Short mmCIF file of C-alpha atoms in Angstrom, two decimals:
data_model
loop_
_atom_site.label_atom_id
_atom_site.label_comp_id
_atom_site.label_asym_id
_atom_site.label_seq_id
_atom_site.Cartn_x
_atom_site.Cartn_y
_atom_site.Cartn_z
CA MET A 1 -7.61 4.17 -7.43
CA ASP A 2 -4.99 5.86 -9.67
CA GLN A 3 -4.30 3.02 -11.67
CA ASN A 4 -1.53 4.85 -13.16
CA GLY A 5 0.41 4.81 -10.19
CA LYS A 6 2.38 2.12 -7.94
CA TRP A 7 2.59 -0.57 -5.30
CA LEU A 8 4.81 -1.29 -2.45
CA LEU A 9 5.33 -4.97 -2.34
CA CYS A 10 5.30 -6.44 1.27
CA ARG A 11 5.26 -10.00 2.22
CA LEU A 12 2.87 -10.81 4.99
CA GLY A 13 3.40 -14.52 5.90
CA ASN A 14 4.13 -16.39 2.83
CA VAL A 15 2.06 -14.07 0.61
CA TRP A 16 2.76 -11.14 -0.94
CA TYR A 17 0.81 -7.81 -1.09
CA GLY A 18 0.84 -4.54 -3.34
CA LEU A 19 0.20 -1.50 -1.25
CA ASP A 20 -0.80 1.49 -3.32
CA LEU A 21 2.10 3.29 -2.55
CA SER A 22 -0.25 6.74 -2.57
CA LEU A 23 -1.80 5.58 0.79
CA VAL A 24 1.89 4.80 2.47
CA GLN A 25 2.36 7.13 5.03
CA GLU A 26 5.94 5.84 6.65
CA ILE A 27 7.39 2.68 6.96
CA VAL A 28 8.31 1.98 10.84
CA TYR A 29 11.11 -0.51 11.61
CA ASN A 30 11.83 -1.26 15.27
CA PRO A 31 8.37 0.44 16.87
CA ALA A 32 7.25 0.08 20.32
CA LEU A 33 3.39 -1.74 19.93
CA THR A 34 1.57 -2.04 23.34
CA SER A 35 0.10 -5.23 22.88
CA LEU A 36 -3.95 -5.99 23.29
CA PRO A 37 -4.76 -9.78 23.16
CA ALA A 38 -8.59 -8.92 23.87
CA LEU A 39 -8.96 -7.52 20.32
CA GLY A 40 -7.96 -11.20 18.58
CA ARG A 41 -5.07 -12.38 16.79
CA SER A 42 -5.33 -10.15 13.64
CA VAL A 43 -4.72 -7.05 16.16
CA ALA A 44 -0.75 -6.84 16.94
CA GLY A 45 -1.33 -4.20 18.98
CA ILE A 46 -1.29 0.00 18.82
CA MET A 47 1.71 2.08 18.65
CA ASP A 48 2.33 5.89 18.97
CA TRP A 49 2.77 7.66 15.45
CA MET A 50 3.42 11.08 15.37
CA GLY A 51 1.14 11.78 18.15
CA ARG A 52 -1.59 9.37 17.08
CA GLN A 53 -2.45 6.18 18.29
CA ILE A 54 -3.22 3.60 15.75
CA THR A 55 -4.36 -0.13 15.19
CA VAL A 56 -1.64 -2.34 13.73
CA VAL A 57 -3.00 -5.16 11.94
CA ASP A 58 -1.15 -8.59 11.42
CA ILE A 59 -3.12 -10.39 8.57
CA ALA A 60 -0.79 -12.75 8.23
CA VAL A 61 -0.99 -14.73 11.71
CA ALA A 62 -2.44 -17.99 9.82
CA GLY A 63 0.39 -18.18 7.70
CA ARG A 64 2.77 -17.63 10.74
CA GLU A 65 1.44 -21.21 12.02
CA GLY A 66 4.31 -23.59 12.31
CA ARG A 67 7.01 -20.70 12.52
CA PRO A 68 8.12 -19.62 15.93
CA ALA A 69 6.26 -16.21 16.54
CA PRO A 70 8.11 -12.95 16.02
CA ASP A 71 8.64 -10.86 18.71
CA ILE A 72 5.97 -7.88 17.89
CA ALA A 73 6.82 -6.00 21.45
CA GLN A 74 10.38 -5.88 20.58
CA GLY A 75 9.20 -4.27 17.53
CA GLN A 76 11.50 -7.16 14.75
CA MET A 77 9.24 -6.44 11.97
CA PRO A 78 8.17 -3.27 10.62
CA VAL A 79 4.83 -1.64 10.08
CA VAL A 80 3.72 0.48 7.14
CA VAL A 81 1.28 3.51 8.06
CA LEU A 82 -1.33 3.68 5.37
CA LYS A 83 -3.97 6.04 4.71
CA ALA A 84 -7.20 4.49 4.94
CA GLY A 85 -10.04 6.90 3.85
CA LEU A 86 -11.44 9.50 6.30
CA ALA A 87 -12.03 8.32 10.37
CA PRO A 88 -15.89 8.48 11.19
CA ALA A 89 -16.74 11.96 13.04
CA ASP A 90 -15.94 11.98 16.81
CA LEU A 91 -19.50 11.88 18.27
CA SER A 92 -18.34 12.99 21.51
CA ALA A 93 -16.97 16.50 20.07
CA PRO A 94 -19.48 19.30 20.03
CA VAL A 95 -21.82 19.49 16.83
CA HIS A 96 -22.78 22.95 14.92
CA ILE A 97 -26.03 23.61 14.21
CA ASN A 98 -26.88 25.90 11.44
CA GLY A 99 -29.25 28.55 11.31
CA ALA A 100 -31.52 25.76 9.60
CA GLY A 101 -31.74 23.77 12.36
CA SER A 102 -29.30 20.72 10.84
CA ALA A 103 -26.53 19.43 12.46
CA THR A 104 -22.71 18.94 11.15
CA ALA A 105 -19.87 17.05 12.37
CA LYS A 106 -16.81 17.16 11.04
CA ALA A 107 -14.88 14.20 10.27
CA GLY A 108 -12.31 12.79 12.45
CA GLY A 109 -9.76 13.44 9.40
CA ASP A 110 -7.10 10.05 8.17
CA ALA A 111 -7.93 7.40 9.25
CA LEU A 112 -4.80 5.30 9.76
CA ILE A 113 -3.73 2.10 9.99
CA GLY A 114 -0.51 0.06 10.75
CA LEU A 115 0.05 -3.07 8.84
CA LEU A 116 3.04 -5.64 10.51
CA VAL A 117 4.88 -7.35 7.82
CA ASP A 118 7.38 -9.65 7.40
CA GLU A 119 9.27 -7.97 4.58
CA VAL A 120 9.24 -4.55 2.63
CA GLY A 121 9.68 -5.14 -1.31
CA GLU A 122 10.00 -2.94 -4.15
CA ILE A 123 8.16 -0.47 -5.60
CA ILE A 124 6.98 -1.19 -8.99
CA SER A 125 4.61 0.40 -11.54
CA ARG A 126 1.21 -1.04 -11.99
CA GLN A 127 1.40 -2.00 -14.96
CA ALA A 128 4.64 -4.34 -13.69
CA GLY A 129 2.75 -7.48 -13.65
CA ASP A 130 -0.71 -9.60 -15.57
CA LYS A 131 -3.70 -8.96 -13.82
CA ILE A 132 -5.49 -12.38 -12.60
CA GLU A 133 -9.00 -12.75 -12.07
CA ILE A 134 -9.60 -13.77 -8.32
CA ASP A 135 -12.10 -16.82 -7.61
CA ALA A 136 -15.93 -15.67 -6.29
CA VAL A 137 -15.08 -18.02 -3.34
CA LEU A 138 -11.64 -16.55 -2.66
CA ALA A 139 -12.83 -13.34 -3.09
CA VAL A 140 -14.91 -13.54 -0.31
CA THR A 141 -12.59 -15.04 2.04
CA LEU A 142 -10.07 -12.27 1.17
CA LYS A 143 -12.17 -9.38 1.59
CA SER A 144 -9.84 -6.84 1.68
CA VAL A 145 -8.13 -7.71 -1.46
CA ASN A 146 -8.84 -5.88 -4.77
CA GLN A 147 -7.15 -7.78 -7.25
CA ALA A 148 -4.20 -9.82 -7.95
CA PHE A 149 -1.47 -10.08 -10.14
CA GLU A 150 1.62 -11.84 -11.54
CA TYR A 151 4.82 -10.70 -11.12
CA ASN A 152 8.54 -12.30 -10.67
CA ASP A 153 6.63 -15.60 -10.98
CA GLU A 154 4.45 -14.32 -7.29
CA ILE A 155 1.18 -13.71 -7.22
CA ILE A 156 0.73 -10.35 -5.98
CA PHE A 157 -2.84 -9.45 -3.92
CA THR A 158 -3.59 -5.65 -3.53
CA LEU A 159 -4.96 -4.61 -0.27
CA ASN A 160 -7.94 -2.24 -0.34
CA CYS A 161 -7.02 -0.37 2.84
CA GLN A 162 -10.26 1.17 3.56
CA GLU A 163 -11.96 -2.27 3.68
CA LEU A 164 -8.93 -3.31 6.08
CA TYR A 165 -9.76 -0.49 8.64
CA ARG A 166 -13.82 -1.02 8.39
CA ALA A 167 -13.19 -4.27 9.38
CA ILE A 168 -11.43 -3.54 12.21
CA ALA A 169 -12.87 -0.46 13.19
#
């Protein structure tokens, strides 16, 4: 990740996260989500984005305990659409076998993930805050978090979108 770039700050539950701005594709307000309860509480549903079906995750479900559940299906919460690396190759697609007898498959393009957020904050420079070391035990719990920093008296966790995508793929 480009350390000279910018972060988009988003609040999920009671926690602020920094998203690599170069990975943010769009912020969708009032999205229409199709609920998929069998996939667990962290998957808020699926939404159509520019003709593609993308999974929308809600990593703040634990932070919503004790509060009225938002009406996610009615789109009261924004979704940040993020690039999360390359999607795996489509194994059902035809595979080209070259003259040497080896097969090649194309990756499925950009992997996309939607992140359900409570609030979209400001865009800040990566140098805006002081870096904080993450405890090893906490790092295991927060697998999709790269680092943390302090900004305006808040601790901001930076998300690893590829790890988040791998967790639901």
